[in-house]
Amino acid sequence: QVQLVQSGAEVKKPGASVKVSCKASGYTFTSYGISWVRQAPGQGLEWMGWISAYNGNTNYAQKLQGRVTMTTDTSTSTAYMELRSLRSDDTAVYYCARVLVGGVVVVAATSPFDYWGQGTLVTVSS
Amino acid sequence: EIVLTQSPGTLSLSPGERATLSCRASQSVSSSYLAWYQQKPGQAPRLLIYGASSRATGIPDRFSGSGSGTDFTLTISRLEPEDFAVYYCQQYGSSTGTFGQGTKVEIK
C-alpha cells in the first residue's frame, strides 16, 4: 500500500533552516511527484510547491521563492523540503502529498493529492 | 494566481441533514482539476472528490461534487457523525495548487 512517512518534529530558532523528509513506499517513486503543503496552527492549508520525482523539476509558491528548496533522492524514494531564514510565522505542520506532475518549463499537476504524509510540526521560536 | 473562496465559513447542522458547501474561483478552473478534501483534527487531509465530481477510492456515495467554471459545490446528502470536519476545495490544473480557506461543518 502507498505510504508517505515524514521525519519528526523540529524546533528551530528564527533565521535558521529546516529540512523535512518524506519517504515513499508502495508505488514507483519516479512515476509521480511530491507536493508540500503547510498548515499554521488553527489555519487552513497552504500549497508550497511541488517537485517531479522523475526529473527533479520544481514549481514553488511565489511567496516562498528564494527560501524553499524541494529535492528528491530516487535511490531511497525520499523527498525533501528545506526552508531557510525561518520566521515565527513559518511555525506550522508541514505535509507531503503524492501528485502527478508534468512539464518542463512550468511544472503543473495533472492529479489531485491522493496520499498524504502524517505531517511534521516545525516550531520556530527564540 | 487563482483564488478560491469557500462559503459558508461554518455550517451548523444535525446528523441526517444535508450539507451544501460552496467553492468559488477568481477565474475559470477546468473541472478536471478541482478537488475536495476532508480534514479532521490532528489528521492529514483526505481526498474526497477529484475532477469536480469523481469520488476518490473508498469514499461513500453520500458525498457528491458538482459545478464548472468558477462555481463548485460539495454536497453531503445525509450527515453521519464522522462527517463533522473541515472541508477544503483545491484547484490543481494551473501551475499552482491553491486551496480555499475551508468550511467547518459542526454539530448543531
mmCIF file of N, CA, C and O in Angstrom, chain A residues 37 39 43-47 50 59 95 106-114 116-117, chain B residues 33 35 37 39 43-45 47 50 88 90 92-101:
data_model
loop_
_atom_site.group_PDB
_atom_site.id
_atom_site.type_symbol
_atom_site.label_atom_id
_atom_site.label_comp_id
_atom_site.label_asym_id
_atom_site.label_seq_id
_atom_site.Cartn_x
_atom_site.Cartn_y
_atom_site.Cartn_z
ATOM 1 N N VAL A 37 2.664 20.930 1.489
ATOM 2 C CA VAL A 37 1.564 21.773 1.950
ATOM 3 C C VAL A 37 1.800 22.052 3.427
ATOM 4 O O VAL A 37 2.200 21.139 4.161
ATOM 5 N N GLN A 39 0.355 23.992 7.204
ATOM 6 C CA GLN A 39 -0.836 24.440 7.918
ATOM 7 C C GLN A 39 -0.413 25.057 9.244
ATOM 8 O O GLN A 39 0.024 24.342 10.145
ATOM 9 N N GLN A 43 -5.131 27.307 11.278
ATOM 10 C CA GLN A 43 -5.348 27.931 9.966
ATOM 11 C C GLN A 43 -5.615 26.892 8.883
ATOM 12 O O GLN A 43 -5.657 25.683 9.155
ATOM 13 N N GLY A 44 -5.781 27.367 7.656
ATOM 14 C CA GLY A 44 -6.068 26.495 6.534
ATOM 15 C C GLY A 44 -4.806 25.933 5.894
ATOM 16 O O GLY A 44 -3.687 26.094 6.390
ATOM 17 N N LEU A 45 -5.007 25.270 4.765
ATOM 18 C CA LEU A 45 -3.922 24.623 4.037
ATOM 19 C C LEU A 45 -3.286 25.603 3.061
ATOM 20 O O LEU A 45 -3.990 26.327 2.352
ATOM 21 N N GLU A 46 -1.960 25.604 3.028
ATOM 22 C CA GLU A 46 -1.217 26.473 2.113
ATOM 23 C C GLU A 46 -0.312 25.627 1.221
ATOM 24 O O GLU A 46 0.581 24.938 1.712
ATOM 25 N N TRP A 47 -0.532 25.705 -0.095
ATOM 26 C CA TRP A 47 0.313 24.986 -1.046
ATOM 27 C C TRP A 47 1.677 25.663 -1.127
ATOM 28 O O TRP A 47 1.753 26.880 -1.286
ATOM 29 N N TRP A 50 5.696 21.928 -5.670
ATOM 30 C CA TRP A 50 5.814 20.501 -5.974
ATOM 31 C C TRP A 50 7.060 20.221 -6.783
ATOM 32 O O TRP A 50 7.689 21.126 -7.341
ATOM 33 N N ASN A 59 8.195 23.586 -9.026
ATOM 34 C CA ASN A 59 7.440 24.828 -9.108
ATOM 35 C C ASN A 59 7.078 25.217 -7.678
ATOM 36 O O ASN A 59 6.503 24.399 -6.950
ATOM 37 N N TYR A 95 3.136 19.024 5.473
ATOM 38 C CA TYR A 95 2.721 17.755 4.903
ATOM 39 C C TYR A 95 3.361 17.561 3.524
ATOM 40 O O TYR A 95 3.493 18.523 2.753
ATOM 41 N N VAL A 106 7.189 24.854 -17.171
ATOM 42 C CA VAL A 106 6.358 25.050 -15.993
ATOM 43 C C VAL A 106 5.853 23.688 -15.550
ATOM 44 O O VAL A 106 5.233 22.968 -16.321
ATOM 45 N N VAL A 107 6.120 23.354 -14.316
ATOM 46 C CA VAL A 107 5.687 22.062 -13.796
ATOM 47 C C VAL A 107 4.279 22.217 -13.237
ATOM 48 O O VAL A 107 4.039 23.024 -12.339
ATOM 49 N N ALA A 108 3.343 21.451 -13.785
ATOM 50 C CA ALA A 108 1.947 21.549 -13.366
ATOM 51 C C ALA A 108 1.431 20.166 -12.986
ATOM 52 O O ALA A 108 1.913 19.144 -13.458
ATOM 53 N N ALA A 109 0.422 20.166 -12.127
ATOM 54 C CA ALA A 109 -0.169 18.910 -11.678
ATOM 55 C C ALA A 109 -1.244 18.456 -12.647
ATOM 56 O O ALA A 109 -1.926 19.272 -13.277
ATOM 57 N N THR A 110 -1.394 17.154 -12.749
ATOM 58 C CA THR A 110 -2.474 16.583 -13.548
ATOM 59 C C THR A 110 -3.309 15.617 -12.713
ATOM 60 O O THR A 110 -4.089 14.845 -13.244
ATOM 61 N N SER A 111 -3.115 15.648 -11.394
ATOM 62 C CA SER A 111 -3.910 14.805 -10.498
ATOM 63 C C SER A 111 -4.078 15.542 -9.181
ATOM 64 O O SER A 111 -3.314 16.457 -8.867
ATOM 65 N N PRO A 112 -5.038 15.119 -8.379
ATOM 66 C CA PRO A 112 -5.150 15.676 -7.023
ATOM 67 C C PRO A 112 -4.098 15.037 -6.128
ATOM 68 O O PRO A 112 -3.313 14.197 -6.567
ATOM 69 N N PHE A 113 -4.105 15.415 -4.865
ATOM 70 C CA PHE A 113 -3.164 14.867 -3.890
ATOM 71 C C PHE A 113 -3.832 13.654 -3.239
ATOM 72 O O PHE A 113 -4.666 13.803 -2.352
ATOM 73 N N ASP A 114 -3.473 12.465 -3.688
ATOM 74 C CA ASP A 114 -4.249 11.310 -3.270
ATOM 75 C C ASP A 114 -3.729 10.615 -2.011
ATOM 76 O O ASP A 114 -4.510 9.955 -1.320
ATOM 77 N N TRP A 116 -1.184 11.294 1.530
ATOM 78 C CA TRP A 116 -0.517 12.319 2.333
ATOM 79 C C TRP A 116 0.364 11.685 3.401
ATOM 80 O O TRP A 116 0.048 10.602 3.925
ATOM 81 N N GLY A 117 1.432 12.382 3.756
ATOM 82 C CA GLY A 117 2.202 12.007 4.918
ATOM 83 C C GLY A 117 1.457 12.384 6.188
ATOM 84 O O GLY A 117 0.410 13.035 6.142
ATOM 85 N N TYR B 33 -9.751 19.657 -12.794
ATOM 86 C CA TYR B 33 -8.711 19.942 -11.819
ATOM 87 C C TYR B 33 -9.230 20.629 -10.559
ATOM 88 O O TYR B 33 -8.563 21.481 -9.986
ATOM 89 N N ALA B 35 -10.637 19.688 -6.709
ATOM 90 C CA ALA B 35 -10.731 18.607 -5.737
ATOM 91 C C ALA B 35 -11.308 19.117 -4.419
ATOM 92 O O ALA B 35 -11.258 20.317 -4.125
ATOM 93 N N TYR B 37 -11.262 18.037 -0.158
ATOM 94 C CA TYR B 37 -10.615 17.256 0.881
ATOM 95 C C TYR B 37 -11.362 17.437 2.193
ATOM 96 O O TYR B 37 -11.938 18.503 2.453
ATOM 97 N N GLN B 39 -10.720 17.214 6.398
ATOM 98 C CA GLN B 39 -9.680 17.147 7.413
ATOM 99 C C GLN B 39 -10.299 17.145 8.797
ATOM 100 O O GLN B 39 -11.111 18.006 9.131
ATOM 101 N N GLN B 43 -5.305 15.235 12.011
ATOM 102 C CA GLN B 43 -5.103 14.315 10.898
ATOM 103 C C GLN B 43 -4.721 15.064 9.627
ATOM 104 O O GLN B 43 -5.013 16.247 9.472
ATOM 105 N N ALA B 44 -4.092 14.322 8.717
ATOM 106 C CA ALA B 44 -3.824 14.869 7.397
ATOM 107 C C ALA B 44 -5.125 14.949 6.608
ATOM 108 O O ALA B 44 -6.078 14.212 6.881
ATOM 109 N N PRO B 45 -5.191 15.834 5.633
ATOM 110 C CA PRO B 45 -6.375 15.876 4.761
ATOM 111 C C PRO B 45 -6.572 14.546 4.034
ATOM 112 O O PRO B 45 -5.617 13.813 3.798
ATOM 113 N N LEU B 47 -8.468 12.953 0.529
ATOM 114 C CA LEU B 47 -9.102 13.268 -0.750
ATOM 115 C C LEU B 47 -10.498 12.655 -0.814
ATOM 116 O O LEU B 47 -10.670 11.460 -0.594
ATOM 117 N N TYR B 50 -12.373 14.413 -6.868
ATOM 118 C CA TYR B 50 -11.446 14.998 -7.828
ATOM 119 C C TYR B 50 -12.166 15.162 -9.156
ATOM 120 O O TYR B 50 -13.238 14.569 -9.370
ATOM 121 N N TYR B 88 -11.990 21.396 2.452
ATOM 122 C CA TYR B 88 -11.251 22.333 1.605
ATOM 123 C C TYR B 88 -11.434 21.983 0.143
ATOM 124 O O TYR B 88 -11.396 20.802 -0.230
ATOM 125 N N GLN B 90 -9.714 22.663 -3.715
ATOM 126 C CA GLN B 90 -8.380 22.921 -4.255
ATOM 127 C C GLN B 90 -8.435 22.877 -5.773
ATOM 128 O O GLN B 90 -9.110 22.010 -6.342
ATOM 129 N N TYR B 92 -5.886 22.408 -9.058
ATOM 130 C CA TYR B 92 -4.524 21.927 -9.309
ATOM 131 C C TYR B 92 -4.202 21.885 -10.791
ATOM 132 O O TYR B 92 -3.224 21.282 -11.202
ATOM 133 N N GLY B 93 -5.021 22.544 -11.613
ATOM 134 C CA GLY B 93 -4.793 22.459 -13.052
ATOM 135 C C GLY B 93 -3.828 23.472 -13.589
ATOM 136 O O GLY B 93 -3.284 23.293 -14.663
ATOM 137 N N SER B 94 -3.634 24.550 -12.844
ATOM 138 C CA SER B 94 -2.659 25.546 -13.282
ATOM 139 C C SER B 94 -1.295 25.119 -12.747
ATOM 140 O O SER B 94 -1.131 24.012 -12.264
ATOM 141 N N SER B 95 -0.365 26.017 -12.764
ATOM 142 C CA SER B 95 0.959 25.674 -12.257
ATOM 143 C C SER B 95 1.039 25.761 -10.733
ATOM 144 O O SER B 95 2.112 25.583 -10.161
ATOM 145 N N THR B 96 -0.087 26.019 -10.096
ATOM 146 C CA THR B 96 -0.122 26.083 -8.632
ATOM 147 C C THR B 96 -1.234 25.174 -8.126
ATOM 148 O O THR B 96 -2.084 24.735 -8.899
ATOM 149 N N GLY B 97 -1.224 24.948 -6.826
ATOM 150 C CA GLY B 97 -2.220 24.045 -6.251
ATOM 151 C C GLY B 97 -2.964 24.673 -5.100
ATOM 152 O O GLY B 97 -3.082 24.073 -4.043
ATOM 153 N N THR B 98 -3.507 25.848 -5.326
ATOM 154 C CA THR B 98 -4.084 26.628 -4.243
ATOM 155 C C THR B 98 -5.340 26.006 -3.640
ATOM 156 O O THR B 98 -6.128 25.357 -4.345
ATOM 157 N N PHE B 99 -5.525 26.253 -2.331
ATOM 158 C CA PHE B 99 -6.664 25.773 -1.570
ATOM 159 C C PHE B 99 -7.583 26.934 -1.215
ATOM 160 O O PHE B 99 -7.142 28.085 -1.090
ATOM 161 N N GLY B 100 -8.857 26.605 -1.017
ATOM 162 C CA GLY B 100 -9.760 27.546 -0.389
ATOM 163 C C GLY B 100 -9.456 27.612 1.103
ATOM 164 O O GLY B 100 -8.646 26.821 1.618
ATOM 165 N N GLN B 101 -10.120 28.530 1.803
ATOM 166 C CA GLN B 101 -9.814 28.742 3.217
ATOM 167 C C GLN B 101 -10.503 27.732 4.131
ATOM 168 O O GLN B 101 -10.224 27.692 5.330
#
